[in-house]
Amino acid sequence: METKKLATGAAPRKLGEYLSRTREKTRMHAVHGAGGAQSVREDSYRGHAIEIITTYNILVDGKKIRAPLGVDASGQVHCHSLPNYQTASAVDMVRALVDGFPEEFEQKPARAKSRPPASRKSRPVPARKSRPAAKKGSKHEH
Amino acid sequence: MSAVRRNILKNIDVRDQYIKGVKLLKKEASGRTTDEFGIPGAARSVSTYDLFVIWHVTAMMVETPPGNPAQRNSAHRGPVFAPWHRVMLMLFEQNLQRVLEDANFGLPYWDWADDGDLPAQQQSAAAIWRADCMGGEGNPVSTGPFAFHASDPSGFRVRISTNISGELRSVNRGLRRAFGVSTDALPRTAHVAKALALPAYDAPDWDAGTNCFRNCVEGWMNDEGVSETWLHNRVHVWIGGEMLLASSPNDPIFFLNHCNIDRLWESWLGQNGRAYVPDMTAGAALKGHRIDDPISSPLGRSATPRETLDVSGIYEYDALA
């Protein structure tokens, strides 16, 4: 690699121009990934063409999240928003997203109620979680 | 004369110059504003340092080719991982040399495996995190040269980050780190040695599931070919905070980690005849990763993986792994 070309390309003006030009590709990808990322896995087996199309629709606290999750041929889940993770399940990836983007999952403070709270007996039963939260140091299939 | 890249923990002058250079690049206006990169909100000046944040995010979002099932992008999850980051580091080093007015300044590296050999509970207190080096953890980081001071708007702040969709956004906050939350220890020297012993740089199917040096060093699988967060990825995940996101160059430790990754690649190249795969006989599905494909960079066609295999005229390391 020529040192002169390297110095020219490193100039902030040149890098800025390049990034501005590349923006359109990025925008197109973001649209692709907005809440409905689709993974297509293809294989052939005993003369049969296999095509598996996976789309994730993810709700957290009842709200749809716009994370571009994908799954590769080995079934590992990946998300461009957390580029250094690869998880064995989409649930683990969503947990990592909650940790990585805390602002996007902040609970709004509950409104003050005009009536007295319901008695313990009449409160709804909390939804049962599918499994306990991962512990620190657990195997990191990220 | 080529620059010499040194261990940041063994060279106080280099350490201090690196910190100074980062701060200068962070303060230097690039001449661009946030709206030119599609960042919503009021247009704000973008620093030269933050151009590198935008570049990393942009590279991450360009799939090569679009929709490929391996989720390769123009800088990660495929063979071009090492060459792309080598080009990024060289351009960053050029800018450090410019603002420091030292044409021989070499980007330092952090040999994290030395810290990985410490007991896990001691790794957060290693020398790299002292106040005279990179500072410690926190939300925001409150010690060291990149600490957040609410009363000082001209201090080190994160100004561009990404949201959950991976899109760029403007922010104004301190640096974040949370050591050992998602993985409890850094990689060890033995892990590095085993990675360097892997004979293949990459191999079909050119995805995150192939047992090869690139996957081991990038960190999709361990040296036994089992899917696990490994070397480069493990360092990102162990540091946490900013380093978890596509905008991870926001943390100046990013460049020290990648300089060490580049040092490992240089070690591997020296032992393996400067080999790179795939060559140009590979199909279009690997476009952007083949040996003579242009690397996504402002250098255009003059930067290809082949062009990055011997950079001895530009820089060298004080010690290889």
mmCIF file of C-alpha atoms in Angstrom, chain B residues 58-319:
data_model
loop_
_atom_site.group_PDB
_atom_site.id
_atom_site.type_symbol
_atom_site.label_atom_id
_atom_site.label_comp_id
_atom_site.label_asym_id
_atom_site.label_seq_id
_atom_site.Cartn_x
_atom_site.Cartn_y
_atom_site.Cartn_z
ATOM 1 C CA THR B 58 -21.660 2.357 8.319
ATOM 2 C CA ALA B 59 -19.443 -0.621 7.519
ATOM 3 C CA MET B 60 -21.500 -2.741 9.870
ATOM 4 C CA MET B 61 -24.714 -1.880 8.069
ATOM 5 C CA VAL B 62 -23.513 -2.704 4.546
ATOM 6 C CA GLU B 63 -24.172 -6.404 3.979
ATOM 7 C CA THR B 64 -21.799 -8.102 1.549
ATOM 8 C CA PRO B 65 -23.715 -9.057 -0.488
ATOM 9 C CA PRO B 66 -27.131 -7.742 0.603
ATOM 10 C CA GLY B 67 -29.214 -10.401 2.325
ATOM 11 C CA ASN B 68 -26.442 -12.996 2.584
ATOM 12 C CA PRO B 69 -27.469 -15.718 5.035
ATOM 13 C CA ALA B 70 -24.107 -15.614 6.872
ATOM 14 C CA GLN B 71 -24.792 -11.950 7.729
ATOM 15 C CA ARG B 72 -21.376 -10.915 6.511
ATOM 16 C CA ASN B 73 -20.936 -7.172 6.298
ATOM 17 C CA SER B 74 -18.214 -5.025 4.784
ATOM 18 C CA ALA B 75 -16.055 -5.287 7.922
ATOM 19 C CA HIS B 76 -17.226 -8.207 10.082
ATOM 20 C CA ARG B 77 -18.337 -11.838 10.126
ATOM 21 C CA GLY B 78 -16.264 -12.672 7.073
ATOM 22 C CA PRO B 79 -12.689 -12.853 5.725
ATOM 23 C CA VAL B 80 -12.351 -9.075 5.322
ATOM 24 C CA PHE B 81 -12.553 -8.569 9.099
ATOM 25 C CA ALA B 82 -8.774 -8.314 9.575
ATOM 26 C CA PRO B 83 -7.958 -6.297 6.411
ATOM 27 C CA TRP B 84 -10.806 -3.797 6.941
ATOM 28 C CA HIS B 85 -9.755 -3.056 10.509
ATOM 29 C CA ARG B 86 -6.106 -2.785 9.439
ATOM 30 C CA VAL B 87 -7.098 -0.037 6.984
ATOM 31 C CA MET B 88 -9.234 1.692 9.614
ATOM 32 C CA LEU B 89 -6.359 1.671 12.104
ATOM 33 C CA MET B 90 -3.880 2.963 9.546
ATOM 34 C CA LEU B 91 -6.136 5.920 8.721
ATOM 35 C CA PHE B 92 -6.678 6.621 12.421
ATOM 36 C CA GLU B 93 -2.914 6.416 13.004
ATOM 37 C CA GLN B 94 -2.328 8.865 10.140
ATOM 38 C CA ASN B 95 -4.648 11.338 11.851
ATOM 39 C CA LEU B 96 -2.900 10.874 15.187
ATOM 40 C CA GLN B 97 0.422 11.546 13.474
ATOM 41 C CA ARG B 98 -0.997 14.706 11.925
ATOM 42 C CA VAL B 99 -2.426 16.248 15.103
ATOM 43 C CA LEU B 100 0.571 15.176 17.197
ATOM 44 C CA GLU B 101 2.951 16.505 14.518
ATOM 45 C CA ASP B 102 4.902 13.282 14.745
ATOM 46 C CA ALA B 103 5.109 11.332 11.476
ATOM 47 C CA ASN B 104 6.602 8.348 13.316
ATOM 48 C CA PHE B 105 3.973 7.987 16.010
ATOM 49 C CA GLY B 106 2.746 4.405 16.202
ATOM 50 C CA LEU B 107 -0.708 3.492 17.487
ATOM 51 C CA PRO B 108 -0.199 1.569 20.750
ATOM 52 C CA TYR B 109 -1.765 -1.806 21.529
ATOM 53 C CA TRP B 110 -3.229 -3.323 24.690
ATOM 54 C CA ASP B 111 -2.029 -6.893 25.176
ATOM 55 C CA TRP B 112 -5.203 -7.911 27.020
ATOM 56 C CA ALA B 113 -4.122 -11.531 27.360
ATOM 57 C CA ASP B 114 -1.674 -10.389 30.063
ATOM 58 C CA ASP B 115 -4.678 -9.158 32.049
ATOM 59 C CA GLY B 116 -6.652 -12.263 31.105
ATOM 60 C CA ASP B 117 -4.023 -14.356 32.884
ATOM 61 C CA LEU B 118 -4.881 -12.579 36.142
ATOM 62 C CA PRO B 119 -7.617 -14.014 38.388
ATOM 63 C CA ALA B 120 -10.979 -12.776 37.071
ATOM 64 C CA GLN B 121 -11.669 -10.641 40.125
ATOM 65 C CA GLN B 122 -8.399 -8.721 39.603
ATOM 66 C CA GLN B 123 -8.889 -7.891 35.933
ATOM 67 C CA SER B 124 -11.005 -4.783 36.581
ATOM 68 C CA ALA B 125 -8.127 -3.301 38.582
ATOM 69 C CA ALA B 126 -5.439 -3.902 35.939
ATOM 70 C CA ALA B 127 -3.078 -1.054 34.998
ATOM 71 C CA ILE B 128 -4.904 -0.246 31.755
ATOM 72 C CA TRP B 129 -7.886 1.018 33.797
ATOM 73 C CA ARG B 130 -5.947 3.291 36.109
ATOM 74 C CA ALA B 131 -6.658 7.011 36.111
ATOM 75 C CA ASP B 132 -3.357 7.730 34.359
ATOM 76 C CA CYS B 133 -4.251 5.391 31.472
ATOM 77 C CA MET B 134 -7.773 4.694 30.119
ATOM 78 C CA GLY B 135 -9.696 5.314 33.374
ATOM 79 C CA GLY B 136 -12.128 2.858 34.937
ATOM 80 C CA GLU B 137 -15.713 1.727 34.500
ATOM 81 C CA GLY B 138 -18.979 3.515 35.209
ATOM 82 C CA ASN B 139 -22.047 5.127 33.694
ATOM 83 C CA PRO B 140 -20.582 7.552 33.063
ATOM 84 C CA VAL B 141 -16.882 6.777 33.406
ATOM 85 C CA SER B 142 -15.713 9.108 36.158
ATOM 86 C CA THR B 143 -11.959 8.526 36.316
ATOM 87 C CA GLY B 144 -9.093 9.005 33.897
ATOM 88 C CA PRO B 145 -8.581 11.178 30.836
ATOM 89 C CA PHE B 146 -11.979 10.414 29.305
ATOM 90 C CA ALA B 147 -14.057 10.934 32.446
ATOM 91 C CA PHE B 148 -17.370 12.775 32.198
ATOM 92 C CA HIS B 149 -17.683 16.131 33.911
ATOM 93 C CA ALA B 150 -21.201 17.521 33.742
ATOM 94 C CA SER B 151 -19.952 21.076 34.185
ATOM 95 C CA ASP B 152 -17.474 20.835 31.311
ATOM 96 C CA PRO B 153 -19.213 20.656 27.909
ATOM 97 C CA SER B 154 -15.836 20.708 26.163
ATOM 98 C CA GLY B 155 -14.697 17.543 27.965
ATOM 99 C CA PHE B 156 -14.755 14.053 26.469
ATOM 100 C CA ARG B 157 -18.324 13.172 25.529
ATOM 101 C CA VAL B 158 -20.088 10.620 23.389
ATOM 102 C CA ARG B 159 -21.883 12.597 20.675
ATOM 103 C CA ILE B 160 -22.880 9.935 18.153
ATOM 104 C CA SER B 161 -24.248 6.523 19.004
ATOM 105 C CA THR B 162 -26.714 3.997 17.595
ATOM 106 C CA ASN B 163 -30.238 3.014 18.531
ATOM 107 C CA ILE B 164 -31.642 -0.495 18.770
ATOM 108 C CA SER B 165 -32.170 -0.593 14.998
ATOM 109 C CA GLY B 166 -28.492 0.156 14.487
ATOM 110 C CA GLU B 167 -29.232 3.653 13.142
ATOM 111 C CA LEU B 168 -27.007 6.617 13.970
ATOM 112 C CA ARG B 169 -28.331 9.130 16.478
ATOM 113 C CA SER B 170 -27.058 12.212 18.282
ATOM 114 C CA VAL B 171 -26.395 11.949 22.012
ATOM 115 C CA ASN B 172 -24.577 14.053 24.573
ATOM 116 C CA ARG B 173 -23.390 11.966 27.486
ATOM 117 C CA GLY B 174 -20.381 10.412 29.145
ATOM 118 C CA LEU B 175 -18.558 7.241 28.178
ATOM 119 C CA ARG B 176 -19.978 3.991 29.558
ATOM 120 C CA ARG B 177 -18.158 0.855 30.684
ATOM 121 C CA ALA B 178 -19.359 -2.083 32.803
ATOM 122 C CA PHE B 179 -16.612 -4.663 33.276
ATOM 123 C CA GLY B 180 -17.339 -8.352 33.400
ATOM 124 C CA VAL B 181 -21.134 -8.199 33.317
ATOM 125 C CA SER B 182 -21.843 -10.502 30.390
ATOM 126 C CA THR B 183 -18.630 -12.478 30.471
ATOM 127 C CA ASP B 184 -16.513 -12.765 33.566
ATOM 128 C CA ALA B 185 -12.953 -12.841 32.198
ATOM 129 C CA LEU B 186 -10.735 -11.607 29.376
ATOM 130 C CA PRO B 187 -9.054 -14.053 26.970
ATOM 131 C CA ARG B 188 -5.828 -15.634 28.220
ATOM 132 C CA THR B 189 -2.368 -16.091 26.700
ATOM 133 C CA ALA B 190 -3.097 -19.771 26.109
ATOM 134 C CA HIS B 191 -6.174 -18.844 24.034
ATOM 135 C CA VAL B 192 -4.032 -16.584 21.853
ATOM 136 C CA ALA B 193 -1.392 -19.295 21.357
ATOM 137 C CA LYS B 194 -4.023 -21.812 20.243
ATOM 138 C CA ALA B 195 -5.562 -19.320 17.828
ATOM 139 C CA LEU B 196 -2.176 -18.631 16.254
ATOM 140 C CA ALA B 197 -1.677 -22.370 15.736
ATOM 141 C CA LEU B 198 -4.742 -22.649 13.505
ATOM 142 C CA PRO B 199 -3.447 -23.228 9.961
ATOM 143 C CA ALA B 200 -6.344 -21.786 7.926
ATOM 144 C CA TYR B 201 -7.056 -18.064 7.815
ATOM 145 C CA ASP B 202 -10.618 -18.744 6.704
ATOM 146 C CA ALA B 203 -12.452 -21.510 4.872
ATOM 147 C CA PRO B 204 -15.814 -22.441 3.319
ATOM 148 C CA ASP B 205 -18.583 -21.679 4.207
ATOM 149 C CA TRP B 206 -16.898 -18.350 5.057
ATOM 150 C CA ASP B 207 -19.307 -17.739 7.911
ATOM 151 C CA ALA B 208 -19.215 -17.613 11.697
ATOM 152 C CA GLY B 209 -19.344 -21.412 11.915
ATOM 153 C CA THR B 210 -15.990 -22.259 10.336
ATOM 154 C CA ASN B 211 -13.078 -23.429 12.484
ATOM 155 C CA CYS B 212 -10.335 -21.050 11.358
ATOM 156 C CA PHE B 213 -7.995 -18.301 12.605
ATOM 157 C CA ARG B 214 -10.298 -15.464 11.507
ATOM 158 C CA ASN B 215 -13.323 -16.805 13.376
ATOM 159 C CA CYS B 216 -11.227 -17.508 16.458
ATOM 160 C CA VAL B 217 -9.611 -14.068 16.503
ATOM 161 C CA GLU B 218 -12.805 -12.218 15.560
ATOM 162 C CA GLY B 219 -14.465 -14.223 18.292
ATOM 163 C CA TRP B 220 -17.302 -16.350 16.959
ATOM 164 C CA MET B 221 -15.853 -19.634 18.137
ATOM 165 C CA ASN B 222 -13.159 -20.900 20.446
ATOM 166 C CA ASP B 223 -9.984 -22.672 19.379
ATOM 167 C CA GLU B 224 -11.750 -26.034 19.520
ATOM 168 C CA GLY B 225 -14.323 -24.973 16.943
ATOM 169 C CA VAL B 226 -17.174 -24.535 19.409
ATOM 170 C CA SER B 227 -19.419 -21.469 19.153
ATOM 171 C CA GLU B 228 -18.375 -19.137 21.962
ATOM 172 C CA THR B 229 -17.598 -15.454 22.491
ATOM 173 C CA TRP B 230 -13.839 -15.418 21.959
ATOM 174 C CA LEU B 231 -10.804 -13.142 21.600
ATOM 175 C CA HIS B 232 -11.885 -9.827 19.950
ATOM 176 C CA ASN B 233 -15.597 -10.203 20.689
ATOM 177 C CA ARG B 234 -14.887 -11.272 24.248
ATOM 178 C CA VAL B 235 -12.850 -8.134 24.914
ATOM 179 C CA HIS B 236 -15.696 -5.973 23.606
ATOM 180 C CA VAL B 237 -18.261 -7.833 25.692
ATOM 181 C CA TRP B 238 -16.117 -7.900 28.862
ATOM 182 C CA ILE B 239 -15.616 -4.105 28.750
ATOM 183 C CA GLY B 240 -19.328 -3.592 28.077
ATOM 184 C CA GLY B 241 -21.106 -0.235 27.806
ATOM 185 C CA GLU B 242 -20.003 1.591 24.671
ATOM 186 C CA MET B 243 -18.036 -1.412 23.471
ATOM 187 C CA LEU B 244 -21.214 -3.477 23.030
ATOM 188 C CA LEU B 245 -22.562 -1.265 20.263
ATOM 189 C CA ALA B 246 -21.765 -0.763 16.589
ATOM 190 C CA SER B 247 -20.535 2.679 17.682
ATOM 191 C CA SER B 248 -17.851 1.037 19.858
ATOM 192 C CA PRO B 249 -15.011 3.278 18.544
ATOM 193 C CA ASN B 250 -16.522 5.869 20.894
ATOM 194 C CA ASP B 251 -14.370 4.263 23.572
ATOM 195 C CA PRO B 252 -10.663 4.982 22.906
ATOM 196 C CA ILE B 253 -9.925 1.457 24.185
ATOM 197 C CA PHE B 254 -11.458 0.234 20.886
ATOM 198 C CA PHE B 255 -8.321 1.188 18.958
ATOM 199 C CA LEU B 256 -6.017 -0.414 21.532
ATOM 200 C CA ASN B 257 -7.991 -3.666 21.340
ATOM 201 C CA HIS B 258 -7.969 -3.660 17.547
ATOM 202 C CA CYS B 259 -4.296 -2.792 17.410
ATOM 203 C CA ASN B 260 -3.664 -5.944 19.462
ATOM 204 C CA ILE B 261 -5.918 -7.950 17.122
ATOM 205 C CA ASP B 262 -3.910 -6.561 14.209
ATOM 206 C CA ARG B 263 -0.716 -7.585 16.009
ATOM 207 C CA LEU B 264 -2.050 -11.126 16.340
ATOM 208 C CA TRP B 265 -2.919 -11.179 12.644
ATOM 209 C CA GLU B 266 0.568 -9.901 11.812
ATOM 210 C CA SER B 267 1.988 -12.733 13.942
ATOM 211 C CA TRP B 268 -0.180 -15.270 12.096
ATOM 212 C CA LEU B 269 0.765 -13.795 8.697
ATOM 213 C CA GLY B 270 4.463 -14.089 9.543
ATOM 214 C CA GLN B 271 4.024 -17.766 10.370
ATOM 215 C CA ASN B 272 1.829 -18.588 7.381
ATOM 216 C CA GLY B 273 3.439 -17.035 4.314
ATOM 217 C CA ARG B 274 1.185 -13.958 4.369
ATOM 218 C CA ALA B 275 -1.664 -16.106 3.085
ATOM 219 C CA TYR B 276 -5.193 -14.819 2.521
ATOM 220 C CA VAL B 277 -8.346 -16.467 1.235
ATOM 221 C CA PRO B 278 -10.652 -16.345 -0.664
ATOM 222 C CA ASP B 279 -9.017 -15.517 -3.970
ATOM 223 C CA MET B 280 -10.833 -14.068 -6.974
ATOM 224 C CA THR B 281 -12.082 -17.463 -8.164
ATOM 225 C CA ALA B 282 -14.644 -17.314 -5.359
ATOM 226 C CA GLY B 283 -18.118 -16.401 -6.526
ATOM 227 C CA ALA B 284 -20.078 -13.181 -6.248
ATOM 228 C CA ALA B 285 -21.487 -14.339 -2.921
ATOM 229 C CA LEU B 286 -18.109 -13.395 -1.448
ATOM 230 C CA LYS B 287 -17.790 -10.033 -3.157
ATOM 231 C CA GLY B 288 -16.215 -7.584 -0.752
ATOM 232 C CA HIS B 289 -14.164 -10.305 0.938
ATOM 233 C CA ARG B 290 -12.006 -11.632 -1.932
ATOM 234 C CA ILE B 291 -8.316 -10.820 -2.123
ATOM 235 C CA ASP B 292 -8.541 -8.130 -4.814
ATOM 236 C CA ASP B 293 -11.930 -6.656 -3.913
ATOM 237 C CA PRO B 294 -11.841 -3.024 -2.777
ATOM 238 C CA ILE B 295 -12.171 -2.664 0.980
ATOM 239 C CA SER B 296 -14.987 -0.314 2.008
ATOM 240 C CA SER B 297 -12.908 2.775 2.719
ATOM 241 C CA PRO B 298 -12.075 6.224 1.334
ATOM 242 C CA LEU B 299 -9.057 4.645 -0.375
ATOM 243 C CA GLY B 300 -11.187 3.092 -3.119
ATOM 244 C CA ARG B 301 -9.557 0.406 -5.250
ATOM 245 C CA SER B 302 -6.108 1.074 -3.809
ATOM 246 C CA ALA B 303 -7.060 -0.728 -0.592
ATOM 247 C CA THR B 304 -7.709 -4.433 -1.060
ATOM 248 C CA PRO B 305 -6.985 -7.357 1.254
ATOM 249 C CA ARG B 306 -3.893 -8.124 -0.869
ATOM 250 C CA GLU B 307 -2.582 -4.601 -0.277
ATOM 251 C CA THR B 308 -2.840 -5.085 3.495
ATOM 252 C CA LEU B 309 -0.836 -8.304 3.698
ATOM 253 C CA ASP B 310 2.554 -6.596 3.866
ATOM 254 C CA VAL B 311 2.569 -3.199 5.571
ATOM 255 C CA SER B 312 6.187 -3.323 6.720
ATOM 256 C CA GLY B 313 6.863 -0.042 4.934
ATOM 257 C CA ILE B 314 4.204 1.703 7.027
ATOM 258 C CA TYR B 315 4.472 0.244 10.524
ATOM 259 C CA GLU B 316 5.802 -2.642 12.565
ATOM 260 C CA TYR B 317 5.287 -3.998 16.090
ATOM 261 C CA ASP B 318 7.814 -3.882 18.879
ATOM 262 C CA ALA B 319 6.946 -7.504 19.664
#
